[in-house]
JSON list of C-alpha atoms in Angstrom, two decimals:
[
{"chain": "A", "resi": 1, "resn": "UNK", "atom": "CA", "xyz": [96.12, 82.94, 47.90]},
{"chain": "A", "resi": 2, "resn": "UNK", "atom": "CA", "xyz": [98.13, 82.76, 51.50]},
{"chain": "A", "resi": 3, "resn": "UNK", "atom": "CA", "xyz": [97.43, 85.47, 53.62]},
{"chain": "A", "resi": 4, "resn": "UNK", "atom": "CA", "xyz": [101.37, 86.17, 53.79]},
{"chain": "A", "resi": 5, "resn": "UNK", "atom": "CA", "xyz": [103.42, 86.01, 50.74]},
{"chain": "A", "resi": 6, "resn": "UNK", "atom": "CA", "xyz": [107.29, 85.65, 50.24]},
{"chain": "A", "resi": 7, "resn": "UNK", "atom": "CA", "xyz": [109.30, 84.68, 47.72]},
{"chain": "A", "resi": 8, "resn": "UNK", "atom": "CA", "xyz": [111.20, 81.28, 48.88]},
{"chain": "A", "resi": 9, "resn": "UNK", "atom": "CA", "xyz": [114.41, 82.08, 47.10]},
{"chain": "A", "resi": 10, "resn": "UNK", "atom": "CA", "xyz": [117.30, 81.35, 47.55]},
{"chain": "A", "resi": 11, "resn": "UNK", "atom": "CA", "xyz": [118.51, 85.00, 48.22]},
{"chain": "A", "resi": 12, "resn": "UNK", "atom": "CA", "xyz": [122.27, 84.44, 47.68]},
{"chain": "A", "resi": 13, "resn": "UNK", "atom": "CA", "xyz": [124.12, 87.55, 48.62]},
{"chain": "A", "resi": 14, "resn": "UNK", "atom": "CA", "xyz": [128.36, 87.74, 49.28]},
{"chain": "A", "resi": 15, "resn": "UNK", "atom": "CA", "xyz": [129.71, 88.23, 52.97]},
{"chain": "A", "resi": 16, "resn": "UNK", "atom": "CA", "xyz": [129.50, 91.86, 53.80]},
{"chain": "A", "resi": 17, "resn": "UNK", "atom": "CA", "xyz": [126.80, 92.83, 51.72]},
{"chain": "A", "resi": 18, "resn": "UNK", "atom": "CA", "xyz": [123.24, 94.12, 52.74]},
{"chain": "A", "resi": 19, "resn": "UNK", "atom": "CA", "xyz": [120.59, 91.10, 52.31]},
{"chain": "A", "resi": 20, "resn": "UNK", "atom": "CA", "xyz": [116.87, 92.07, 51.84]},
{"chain": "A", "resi": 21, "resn": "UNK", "atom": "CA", "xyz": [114.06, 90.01, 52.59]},
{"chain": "A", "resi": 22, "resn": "UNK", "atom": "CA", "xyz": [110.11, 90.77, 51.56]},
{"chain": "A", "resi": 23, "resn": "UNK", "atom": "CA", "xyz": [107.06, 89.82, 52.36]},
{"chain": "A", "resi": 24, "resn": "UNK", "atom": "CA", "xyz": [103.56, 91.38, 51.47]},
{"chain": "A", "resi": 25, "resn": "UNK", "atom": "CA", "xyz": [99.81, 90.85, 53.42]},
{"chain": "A", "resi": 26, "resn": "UNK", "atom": "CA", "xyz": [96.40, 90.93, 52.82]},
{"chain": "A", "resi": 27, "resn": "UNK", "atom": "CA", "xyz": [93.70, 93.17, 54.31]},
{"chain": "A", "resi": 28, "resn": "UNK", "atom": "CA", "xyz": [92.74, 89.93, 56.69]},
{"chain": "A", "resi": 29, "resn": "UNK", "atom": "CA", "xyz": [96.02, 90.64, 58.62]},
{"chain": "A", "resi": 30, "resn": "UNK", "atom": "CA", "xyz": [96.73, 93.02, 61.18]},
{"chain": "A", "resi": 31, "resn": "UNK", "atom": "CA", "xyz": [99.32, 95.52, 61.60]},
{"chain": "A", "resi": 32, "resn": "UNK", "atom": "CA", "xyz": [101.90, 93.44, 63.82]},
{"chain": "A", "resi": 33, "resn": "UNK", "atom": "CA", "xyz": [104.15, 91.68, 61.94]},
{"chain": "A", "resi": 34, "resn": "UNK", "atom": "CA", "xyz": [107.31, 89.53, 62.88]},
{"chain": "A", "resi": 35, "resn": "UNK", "atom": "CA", "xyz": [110.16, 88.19, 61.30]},
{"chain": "A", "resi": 36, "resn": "UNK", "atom": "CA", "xyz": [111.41, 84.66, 62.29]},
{"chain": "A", "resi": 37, "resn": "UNK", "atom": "CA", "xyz": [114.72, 83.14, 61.67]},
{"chain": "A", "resi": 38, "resn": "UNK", "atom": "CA", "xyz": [115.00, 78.75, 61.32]},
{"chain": "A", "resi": 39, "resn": "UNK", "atom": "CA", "xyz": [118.31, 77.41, 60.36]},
{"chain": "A", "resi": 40, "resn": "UNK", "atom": "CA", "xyz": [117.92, 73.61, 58.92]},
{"chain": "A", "resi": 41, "resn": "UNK", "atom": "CA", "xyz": [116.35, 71.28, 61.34]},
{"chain": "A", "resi": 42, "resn": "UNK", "atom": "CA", "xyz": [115.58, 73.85, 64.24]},
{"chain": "A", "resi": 43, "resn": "UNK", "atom": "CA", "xyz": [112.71, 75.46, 65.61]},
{"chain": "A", "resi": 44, "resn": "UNK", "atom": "CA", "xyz": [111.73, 79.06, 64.24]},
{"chain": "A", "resi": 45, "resn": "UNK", "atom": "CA", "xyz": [113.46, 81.83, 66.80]},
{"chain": "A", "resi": 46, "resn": "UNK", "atom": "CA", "xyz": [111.92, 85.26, 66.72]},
{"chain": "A", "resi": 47, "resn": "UNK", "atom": "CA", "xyz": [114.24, 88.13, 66.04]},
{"chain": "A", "resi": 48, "resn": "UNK", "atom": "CA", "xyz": [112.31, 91.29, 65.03]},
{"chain": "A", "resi": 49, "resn": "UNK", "atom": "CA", "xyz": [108.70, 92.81, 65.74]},
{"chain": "A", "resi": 50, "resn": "UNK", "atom": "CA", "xyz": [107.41, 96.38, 64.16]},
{"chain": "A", "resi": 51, "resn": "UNK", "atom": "CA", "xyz": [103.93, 97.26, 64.90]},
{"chain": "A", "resi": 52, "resn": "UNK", "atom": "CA", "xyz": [104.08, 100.92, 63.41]},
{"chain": "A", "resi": 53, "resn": "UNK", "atom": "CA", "xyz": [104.73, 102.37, 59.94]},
{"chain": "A", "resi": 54, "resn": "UNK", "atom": "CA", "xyz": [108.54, 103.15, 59.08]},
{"chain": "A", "resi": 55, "resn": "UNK", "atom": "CA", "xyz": [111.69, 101.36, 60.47]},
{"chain": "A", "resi": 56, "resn": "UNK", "atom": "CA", "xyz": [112.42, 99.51, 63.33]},
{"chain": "A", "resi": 57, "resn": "UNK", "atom": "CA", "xyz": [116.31, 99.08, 63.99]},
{"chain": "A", "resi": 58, "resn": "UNK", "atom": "CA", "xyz": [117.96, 96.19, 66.55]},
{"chain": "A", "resi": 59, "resn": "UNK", "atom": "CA", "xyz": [121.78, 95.56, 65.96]},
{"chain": "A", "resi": 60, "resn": "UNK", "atom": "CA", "xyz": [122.87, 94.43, 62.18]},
{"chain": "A", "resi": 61, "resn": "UNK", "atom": "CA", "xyz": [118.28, 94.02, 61.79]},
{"chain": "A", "resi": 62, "resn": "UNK", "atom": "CA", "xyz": [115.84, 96.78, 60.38]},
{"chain": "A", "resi": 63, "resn": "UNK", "atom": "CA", "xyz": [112.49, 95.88, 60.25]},
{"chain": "A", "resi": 64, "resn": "UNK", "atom": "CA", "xyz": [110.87, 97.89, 57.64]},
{"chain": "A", "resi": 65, "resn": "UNK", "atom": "CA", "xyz": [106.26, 98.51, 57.67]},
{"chain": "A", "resi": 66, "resn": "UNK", "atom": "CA", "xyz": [104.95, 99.82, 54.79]},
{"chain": "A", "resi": 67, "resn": "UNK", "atom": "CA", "xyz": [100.93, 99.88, 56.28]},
{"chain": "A", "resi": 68, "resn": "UNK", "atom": "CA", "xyz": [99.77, 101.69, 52.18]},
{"chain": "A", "resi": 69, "resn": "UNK", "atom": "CA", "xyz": [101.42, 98.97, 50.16]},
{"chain": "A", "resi": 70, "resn": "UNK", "atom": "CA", "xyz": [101.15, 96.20, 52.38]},
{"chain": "A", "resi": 71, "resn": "UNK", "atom": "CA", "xyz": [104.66, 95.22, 52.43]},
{"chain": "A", "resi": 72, "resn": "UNK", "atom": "CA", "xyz": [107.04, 94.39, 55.13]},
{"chain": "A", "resi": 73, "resn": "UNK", "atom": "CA", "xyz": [110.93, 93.70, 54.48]},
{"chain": "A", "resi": 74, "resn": "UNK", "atom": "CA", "xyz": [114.21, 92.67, 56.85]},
{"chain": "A", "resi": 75, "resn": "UNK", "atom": "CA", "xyz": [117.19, 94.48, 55.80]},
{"chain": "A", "resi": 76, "resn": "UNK", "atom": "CA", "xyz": [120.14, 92.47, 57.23]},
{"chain": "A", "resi": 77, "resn": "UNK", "atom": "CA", "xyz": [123.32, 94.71, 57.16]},
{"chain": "A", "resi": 78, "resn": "UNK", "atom": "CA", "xyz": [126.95, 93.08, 57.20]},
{"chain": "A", "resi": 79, "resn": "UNK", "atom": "CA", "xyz": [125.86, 89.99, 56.21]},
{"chain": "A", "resi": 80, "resn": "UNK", "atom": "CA", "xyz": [127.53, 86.69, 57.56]},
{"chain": "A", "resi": 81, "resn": "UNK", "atom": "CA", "xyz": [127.57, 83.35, 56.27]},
{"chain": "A", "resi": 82, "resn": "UNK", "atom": "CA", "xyz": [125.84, 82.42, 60.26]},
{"chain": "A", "resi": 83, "resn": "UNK", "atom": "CA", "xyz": [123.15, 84.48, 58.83]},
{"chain": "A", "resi": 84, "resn": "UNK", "atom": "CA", "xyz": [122.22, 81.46, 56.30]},
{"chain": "A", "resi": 85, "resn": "UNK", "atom": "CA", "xyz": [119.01, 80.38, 56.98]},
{"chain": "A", "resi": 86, "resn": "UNK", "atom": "CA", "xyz": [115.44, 80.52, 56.02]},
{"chain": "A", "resi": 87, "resn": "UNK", "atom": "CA", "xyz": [113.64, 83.41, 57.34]},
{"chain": "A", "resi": 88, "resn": "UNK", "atom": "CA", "xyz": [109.37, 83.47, 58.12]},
{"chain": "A", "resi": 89, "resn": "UNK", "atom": "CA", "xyz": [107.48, 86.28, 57.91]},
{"chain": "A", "resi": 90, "resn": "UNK", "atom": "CA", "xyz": [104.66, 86.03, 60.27]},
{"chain": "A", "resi": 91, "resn": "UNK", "atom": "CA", "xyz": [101.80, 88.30, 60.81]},
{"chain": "A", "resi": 92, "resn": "UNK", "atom": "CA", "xyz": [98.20, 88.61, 63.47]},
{"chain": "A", "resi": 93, "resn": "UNK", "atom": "CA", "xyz": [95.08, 87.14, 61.08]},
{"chain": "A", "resi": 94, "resn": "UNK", "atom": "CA", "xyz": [92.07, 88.79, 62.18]},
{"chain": "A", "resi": 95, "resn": "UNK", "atom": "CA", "xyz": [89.48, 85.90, 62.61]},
{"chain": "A", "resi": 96, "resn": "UNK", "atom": "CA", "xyz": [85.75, 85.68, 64.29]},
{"chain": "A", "resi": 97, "resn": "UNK", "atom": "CA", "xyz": [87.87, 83.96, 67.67]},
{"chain": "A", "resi": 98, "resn": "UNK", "atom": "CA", "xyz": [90.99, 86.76, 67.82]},
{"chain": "A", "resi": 99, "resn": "UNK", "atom": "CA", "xyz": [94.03, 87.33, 66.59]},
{"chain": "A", "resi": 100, "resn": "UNK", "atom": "CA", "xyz": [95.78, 84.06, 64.62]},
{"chain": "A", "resi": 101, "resn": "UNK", "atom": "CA", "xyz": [99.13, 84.01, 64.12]},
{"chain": "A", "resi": 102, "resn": "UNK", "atom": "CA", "xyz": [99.90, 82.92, 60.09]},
{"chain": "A", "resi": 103, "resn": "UNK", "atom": "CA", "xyz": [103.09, 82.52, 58.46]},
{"chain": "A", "resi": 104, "resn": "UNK", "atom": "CA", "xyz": [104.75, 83.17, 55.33]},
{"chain": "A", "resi": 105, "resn": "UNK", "atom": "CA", "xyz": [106.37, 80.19, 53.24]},
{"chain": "A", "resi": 106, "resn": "UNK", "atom": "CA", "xyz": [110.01, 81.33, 54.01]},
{"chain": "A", "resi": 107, "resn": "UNK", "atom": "CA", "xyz": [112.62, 82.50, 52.36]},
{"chain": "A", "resi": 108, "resn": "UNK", "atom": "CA", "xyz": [115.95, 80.66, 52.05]},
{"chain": "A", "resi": 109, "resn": "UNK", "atom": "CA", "xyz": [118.75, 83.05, 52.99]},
{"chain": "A", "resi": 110, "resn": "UNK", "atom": "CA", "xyz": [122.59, 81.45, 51.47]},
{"chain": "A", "resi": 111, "resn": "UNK", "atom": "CA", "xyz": [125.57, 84.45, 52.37]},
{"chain": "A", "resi": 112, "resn": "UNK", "atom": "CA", "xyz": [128.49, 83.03, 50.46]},
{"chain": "A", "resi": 113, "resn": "UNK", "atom": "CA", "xyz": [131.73, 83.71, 51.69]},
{"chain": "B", "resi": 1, "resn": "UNK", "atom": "CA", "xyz": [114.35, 82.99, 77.43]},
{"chain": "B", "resi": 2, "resn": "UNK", "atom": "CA", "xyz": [111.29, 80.87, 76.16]},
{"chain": "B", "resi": 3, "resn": "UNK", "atom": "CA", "xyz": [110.03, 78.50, 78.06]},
{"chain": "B", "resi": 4, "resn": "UNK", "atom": "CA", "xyz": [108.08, 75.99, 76.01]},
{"chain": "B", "resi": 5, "resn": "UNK", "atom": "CA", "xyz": [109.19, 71.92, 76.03]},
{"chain": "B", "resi": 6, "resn": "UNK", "atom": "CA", "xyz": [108.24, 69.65, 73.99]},
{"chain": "B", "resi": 7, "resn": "UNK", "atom": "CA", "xyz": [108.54, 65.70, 74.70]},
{"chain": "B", "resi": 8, "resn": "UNK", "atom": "CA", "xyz": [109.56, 63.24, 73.07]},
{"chain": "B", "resi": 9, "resn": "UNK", "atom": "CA", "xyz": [111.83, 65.30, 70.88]},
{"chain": "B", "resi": 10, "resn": "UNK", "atom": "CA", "xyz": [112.09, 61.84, 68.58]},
{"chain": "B", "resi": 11, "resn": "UNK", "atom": "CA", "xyz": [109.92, 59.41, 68.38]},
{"chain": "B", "resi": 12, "resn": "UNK", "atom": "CA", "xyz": [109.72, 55.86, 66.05]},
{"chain": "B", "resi": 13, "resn": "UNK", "atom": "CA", "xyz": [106.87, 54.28, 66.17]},
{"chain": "B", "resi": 14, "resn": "UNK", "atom": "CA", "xyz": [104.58, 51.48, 64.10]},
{"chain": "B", "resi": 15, "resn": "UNK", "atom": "CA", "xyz": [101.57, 51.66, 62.04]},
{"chain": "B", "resi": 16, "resn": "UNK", "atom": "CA", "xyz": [98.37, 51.78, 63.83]},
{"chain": "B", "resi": 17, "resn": "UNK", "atom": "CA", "xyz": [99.98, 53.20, 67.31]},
{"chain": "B", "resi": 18, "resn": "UNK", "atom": "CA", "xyz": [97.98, 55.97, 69.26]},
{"chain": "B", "resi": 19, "resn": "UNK", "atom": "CA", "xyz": [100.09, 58.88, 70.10]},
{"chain": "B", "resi": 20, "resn": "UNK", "atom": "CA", "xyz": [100.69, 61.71, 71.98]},
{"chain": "B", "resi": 21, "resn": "UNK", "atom": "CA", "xyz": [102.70, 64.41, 71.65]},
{"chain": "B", "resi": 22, "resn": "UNK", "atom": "CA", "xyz": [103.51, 66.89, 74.71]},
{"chain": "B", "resi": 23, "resn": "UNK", "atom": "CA", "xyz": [103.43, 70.52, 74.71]},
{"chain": "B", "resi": 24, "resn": "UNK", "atom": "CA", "xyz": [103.94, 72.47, 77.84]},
{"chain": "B", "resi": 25, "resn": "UNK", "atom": "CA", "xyz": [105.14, 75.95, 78.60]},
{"chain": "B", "resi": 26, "resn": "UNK", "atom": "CA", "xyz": [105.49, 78.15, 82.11]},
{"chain": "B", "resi": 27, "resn": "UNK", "atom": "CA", "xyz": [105.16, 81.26, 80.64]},
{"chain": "B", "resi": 28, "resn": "UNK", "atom": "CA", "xyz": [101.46, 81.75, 81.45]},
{"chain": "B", "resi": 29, "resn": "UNK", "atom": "CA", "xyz": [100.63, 81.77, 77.22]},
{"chain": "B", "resi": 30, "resn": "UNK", "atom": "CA", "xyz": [96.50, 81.59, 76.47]},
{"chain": "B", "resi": 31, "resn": "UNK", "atom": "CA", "xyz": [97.16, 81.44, 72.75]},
{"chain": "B", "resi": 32, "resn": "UNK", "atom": "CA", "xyz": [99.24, 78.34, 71.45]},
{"chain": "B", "resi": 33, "resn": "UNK", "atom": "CA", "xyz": [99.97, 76.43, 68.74]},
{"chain": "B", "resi": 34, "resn": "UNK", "atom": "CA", "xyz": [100.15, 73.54, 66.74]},
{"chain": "B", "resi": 35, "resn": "UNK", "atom": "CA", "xyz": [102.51, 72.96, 63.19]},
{"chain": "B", "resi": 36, "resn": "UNK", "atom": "CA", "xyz": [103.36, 70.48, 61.08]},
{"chain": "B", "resi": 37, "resn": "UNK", "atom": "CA", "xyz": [106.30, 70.65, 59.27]},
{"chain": "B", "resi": 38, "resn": "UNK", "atom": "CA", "xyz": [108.35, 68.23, 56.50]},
{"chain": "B", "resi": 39, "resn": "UNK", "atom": "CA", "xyz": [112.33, 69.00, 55.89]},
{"chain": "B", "resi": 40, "resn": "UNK", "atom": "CA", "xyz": [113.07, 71.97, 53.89]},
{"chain": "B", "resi": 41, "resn": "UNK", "atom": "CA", "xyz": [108.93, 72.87, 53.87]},
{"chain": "B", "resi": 42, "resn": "UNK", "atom": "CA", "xyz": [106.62, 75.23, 54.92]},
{"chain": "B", "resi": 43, "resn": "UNK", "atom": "CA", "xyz": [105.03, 75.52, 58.64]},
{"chain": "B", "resi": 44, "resn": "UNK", "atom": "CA", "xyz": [101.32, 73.94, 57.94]},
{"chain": "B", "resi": 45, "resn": "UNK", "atom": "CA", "xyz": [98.88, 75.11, 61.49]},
{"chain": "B", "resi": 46, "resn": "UNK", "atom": "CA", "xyz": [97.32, 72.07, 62.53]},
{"chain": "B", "resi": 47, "resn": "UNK", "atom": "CA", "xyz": [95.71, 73.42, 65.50]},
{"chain": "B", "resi": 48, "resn": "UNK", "atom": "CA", "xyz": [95.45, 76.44, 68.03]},
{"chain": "B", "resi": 49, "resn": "UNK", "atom": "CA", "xyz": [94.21, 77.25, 71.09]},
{"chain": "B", "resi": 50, "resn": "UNK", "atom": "CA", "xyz": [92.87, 80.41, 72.65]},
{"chain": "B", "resi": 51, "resn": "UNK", "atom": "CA", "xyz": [92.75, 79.49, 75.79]},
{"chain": "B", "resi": 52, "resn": "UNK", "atom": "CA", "xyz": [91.33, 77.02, 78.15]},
{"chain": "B", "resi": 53, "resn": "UNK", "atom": "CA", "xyz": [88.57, 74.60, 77.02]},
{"chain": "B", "resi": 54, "resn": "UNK", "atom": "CA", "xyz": [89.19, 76.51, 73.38]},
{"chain": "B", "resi": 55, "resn": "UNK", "atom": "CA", "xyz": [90.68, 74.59, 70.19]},
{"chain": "B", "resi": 56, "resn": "UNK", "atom": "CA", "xyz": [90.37, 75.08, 66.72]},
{"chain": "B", "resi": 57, "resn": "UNK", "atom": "CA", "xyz": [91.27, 73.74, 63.50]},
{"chain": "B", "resi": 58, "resn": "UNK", "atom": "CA", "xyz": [93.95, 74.76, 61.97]},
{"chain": "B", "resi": 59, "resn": "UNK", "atom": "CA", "xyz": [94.41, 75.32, 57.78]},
{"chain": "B", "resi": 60, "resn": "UNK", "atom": "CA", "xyz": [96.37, 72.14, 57.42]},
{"chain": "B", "resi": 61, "resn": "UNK", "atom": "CA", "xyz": [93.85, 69.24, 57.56]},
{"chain": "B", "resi": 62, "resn": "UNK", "atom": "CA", "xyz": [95.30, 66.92, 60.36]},
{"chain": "B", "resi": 63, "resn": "UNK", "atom": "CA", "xyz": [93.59, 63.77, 61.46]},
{"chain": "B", "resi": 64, "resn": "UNK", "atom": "CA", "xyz": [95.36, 64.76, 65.09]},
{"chain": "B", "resi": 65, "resn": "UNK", "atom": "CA", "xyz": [93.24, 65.89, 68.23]},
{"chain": "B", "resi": 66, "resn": "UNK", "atom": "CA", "xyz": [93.92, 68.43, 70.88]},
{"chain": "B", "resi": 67, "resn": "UNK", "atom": "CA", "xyz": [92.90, 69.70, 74.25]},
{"chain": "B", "resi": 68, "resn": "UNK", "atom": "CA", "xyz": [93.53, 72.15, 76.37]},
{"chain": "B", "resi": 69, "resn": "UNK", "atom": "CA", "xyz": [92.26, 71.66, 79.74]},
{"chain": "B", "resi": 70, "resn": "UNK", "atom": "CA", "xyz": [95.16, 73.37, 81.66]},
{"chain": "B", "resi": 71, "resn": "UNK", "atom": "CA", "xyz": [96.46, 76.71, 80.26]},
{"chain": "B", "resi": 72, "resn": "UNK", "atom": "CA", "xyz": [100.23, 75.23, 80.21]},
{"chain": "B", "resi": 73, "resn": "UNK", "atom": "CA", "xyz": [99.19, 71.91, 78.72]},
{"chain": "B", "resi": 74, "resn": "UNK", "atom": "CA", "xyz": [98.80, 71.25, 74.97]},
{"chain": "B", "resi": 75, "resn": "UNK", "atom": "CA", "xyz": [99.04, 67.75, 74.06]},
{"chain": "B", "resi": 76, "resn": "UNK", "atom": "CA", "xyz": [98.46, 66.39, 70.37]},
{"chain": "B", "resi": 77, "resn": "UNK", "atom": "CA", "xyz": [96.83, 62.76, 70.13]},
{"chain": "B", "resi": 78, "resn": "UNK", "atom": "CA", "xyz": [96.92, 60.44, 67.08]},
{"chain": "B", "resi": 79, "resn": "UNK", "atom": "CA", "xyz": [94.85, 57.54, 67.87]},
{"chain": "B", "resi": 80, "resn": "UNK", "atom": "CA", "xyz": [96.14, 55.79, 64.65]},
{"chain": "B", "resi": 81, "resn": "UNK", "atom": "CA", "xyz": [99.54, 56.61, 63.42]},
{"chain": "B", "resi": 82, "resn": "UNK", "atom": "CA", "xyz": [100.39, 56.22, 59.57]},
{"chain": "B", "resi": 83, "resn": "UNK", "atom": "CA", "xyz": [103.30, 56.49, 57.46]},
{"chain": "B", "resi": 84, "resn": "UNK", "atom": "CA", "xyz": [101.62, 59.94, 56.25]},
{"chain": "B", "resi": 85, "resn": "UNK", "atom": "CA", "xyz": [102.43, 61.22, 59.42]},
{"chain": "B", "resi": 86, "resn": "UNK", "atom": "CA", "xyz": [105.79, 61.19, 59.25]},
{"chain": "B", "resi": 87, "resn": "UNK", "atom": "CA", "xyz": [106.73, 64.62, 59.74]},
{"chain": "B", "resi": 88, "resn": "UNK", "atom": "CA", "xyz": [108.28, 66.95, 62.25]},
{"chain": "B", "resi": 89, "resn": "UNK", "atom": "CA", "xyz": [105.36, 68.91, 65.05]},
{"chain": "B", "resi": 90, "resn": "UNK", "atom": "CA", "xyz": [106.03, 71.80, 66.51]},
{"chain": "B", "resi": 91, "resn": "UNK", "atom": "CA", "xyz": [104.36, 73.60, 69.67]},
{"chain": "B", "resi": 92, "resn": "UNK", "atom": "CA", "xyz": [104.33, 77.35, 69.89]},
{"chain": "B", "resi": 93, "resn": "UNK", "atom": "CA", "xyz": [102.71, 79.75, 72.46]},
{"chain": "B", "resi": 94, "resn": "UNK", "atom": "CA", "xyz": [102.54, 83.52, 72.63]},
{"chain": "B", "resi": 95, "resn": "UNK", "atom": "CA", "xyz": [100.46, 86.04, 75.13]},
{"chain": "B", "resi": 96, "resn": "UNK", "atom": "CA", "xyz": [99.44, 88.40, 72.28]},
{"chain": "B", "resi": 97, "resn": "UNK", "atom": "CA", "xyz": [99.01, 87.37, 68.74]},
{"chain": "B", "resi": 98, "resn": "UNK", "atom": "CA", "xyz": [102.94, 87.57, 67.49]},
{"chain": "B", "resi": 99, "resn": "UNK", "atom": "CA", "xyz": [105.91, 86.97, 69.29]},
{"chain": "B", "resi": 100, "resn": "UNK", "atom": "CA", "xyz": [105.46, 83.46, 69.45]},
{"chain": "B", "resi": 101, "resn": "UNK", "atom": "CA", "xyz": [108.10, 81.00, 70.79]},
{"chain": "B", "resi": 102, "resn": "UNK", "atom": "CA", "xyz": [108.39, 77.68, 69.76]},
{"chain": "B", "resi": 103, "resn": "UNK", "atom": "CA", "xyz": [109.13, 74.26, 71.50]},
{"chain": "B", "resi": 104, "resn": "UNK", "atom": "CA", "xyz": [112.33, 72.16, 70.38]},
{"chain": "B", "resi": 105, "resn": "UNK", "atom": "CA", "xyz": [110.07, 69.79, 67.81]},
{"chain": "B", "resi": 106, "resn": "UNK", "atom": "CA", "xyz": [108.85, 66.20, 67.98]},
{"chain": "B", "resi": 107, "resn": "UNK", "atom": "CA", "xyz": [110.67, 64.78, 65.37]},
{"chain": "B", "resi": 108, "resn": "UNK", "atom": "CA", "xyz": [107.84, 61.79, 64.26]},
{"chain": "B", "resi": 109, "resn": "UNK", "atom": "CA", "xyz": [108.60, 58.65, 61.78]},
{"chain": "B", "resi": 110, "resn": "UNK", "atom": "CA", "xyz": [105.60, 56.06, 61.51]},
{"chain": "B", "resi": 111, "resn": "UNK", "atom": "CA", "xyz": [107.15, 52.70, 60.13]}
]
C-alpha cells in the first residue's frame, strides 16, 4: 500500500466548472503536504503547500487538510482547459534519517472546452 | 525561481556505456533527489540525499549510484547502461521536506 494514494483518473470536468482533486495518507506521513502540477513531458512545478488543518486559498487554488480523516484535496475553481494536466500529491514520510519527500501516483486532470 | 539544472537534458547512448547524469542547484538545498520516470507514469525515488557524504536508496530498485560530496552536486552514475534504462531522470532539491523543485529532466534512451 503507497504511503500516498490518489485516484489516477482522468477527472474530466467542462470549462468553468470547479475540478476536485483527492488524495489520502497514512500515519507514516507528516502533516505537510503539497500539491504538484506536470503537464506531459515536463518537470513537476509546485503550486500549493498547507501545513495546518482547514483551507488554504492562492488565486483560482484551495488547498484543503483534513488531519482526522487523513485526506487532502485541490479544489481548482474556474477551470481552464491550461489547467489539463496531471496533478501529484506529495507529502513529508517520517523515516529513521528525516523527513522523505513521497509522492502520490497522479491524477490526470482533462478540462474540456 | 528554482534554481536546479540538470545536464544533458537528452542523451542517446549504446549498450554497455557508463553514465553520468548531472544534478546541480545554487539554492543551498541539503535534501535532494533522485526519480525515475517513463511517459505517462508514476515518479519512482531512486535515490536521496540528506546532505553531504549522506545517500540512500530510494523505493524504486535502480542499479544507478550517487554521491554527494558537495552540497550543490548530485550526480547519478550508470557504469553499464541497458535498454531497461530507458527512461526519463529527474533531480529535485528542497531545504525542508516539501516544497521541492525539480531540474528540467535527462531525457535517457539506451540503444
Amino acid at each position: 500500500q503507497k504511503e500516498v494514494e490518489q485516484n489516477s483518473g482522468p477527472l474530466s470536468v467542462p470549462e468553468g466548472a470547479i475540478a476536485s482533486l483527492n488524495c489520502t495518507y497514512s500515519d507514516r506521513v507528516s502533516q505537510s503536504f503539497f500539491w504538484y502540477r506536470q503537464y506531459s513531458g515536463k518537470s513537476p512545478e509546485l503550486i500549493m503547500s498547507i501545513y495546518s488543518n482547514g483551507d488554504k486559498e492562492d488565486g483560482r487554488f484551495t488547498a484543503q487538510l483534513n488531519k482526522a480523516s487523513q485526506y487532502v484535496s485541490l479544489l481548482i475553481r474556474d477551470s481552464q482547459p491550461s489547467d489539463s494536466a496531471t496533478y501529484l500529491c506529495a507529502g513529508a514520510l517520517l523515516t529513521g534519517g528525516g523527513n522523505k519527500l513521497t509522492f502520490g501516483t497522479g491524477t490526470q486532470l482533462k478540462v474540456e472546452l | 525561481e528554482a534554481d536546479i539544472y540538470q545536464t544533458p537534458r537528452y542523451l542517446v547512448i549504446g549498450t554497455g556505456k557508463k553514465i553520468t547524469l548531472e544534478c546541480s542547484q545554487t539554492m543551498g538545498h541539503d535534501k535532494m533527489y533522485w526519480y525515475q520516470q517513463d511517459p505517462g507514469m508514476e515518479l519512482h525515488l531512486i535515490h536521496y540525499s540528506y546532505g553531504v557524504n549522506s545517500t540512500e536508496k530510494g523505493d524504486l530498485s535502480s542499479e544507478s549510484t550517487v554521491s554527494r560530496i558537495r552540497t550543490e552536486h548530485f550526480p547519478l552514475t550508470l557504469e553499464s547502461a541497458r535498454p531497461s534504462h530507458t527512461s526519463q531522470y529527474l533531480c529535485a532539491s528542497s531545504v525542508q521536506t516539501g516544497s521541492a523543485f525539480f531540474g528540467q529532466g535527462t531525457r535517457l534512451t539506451v540503444v
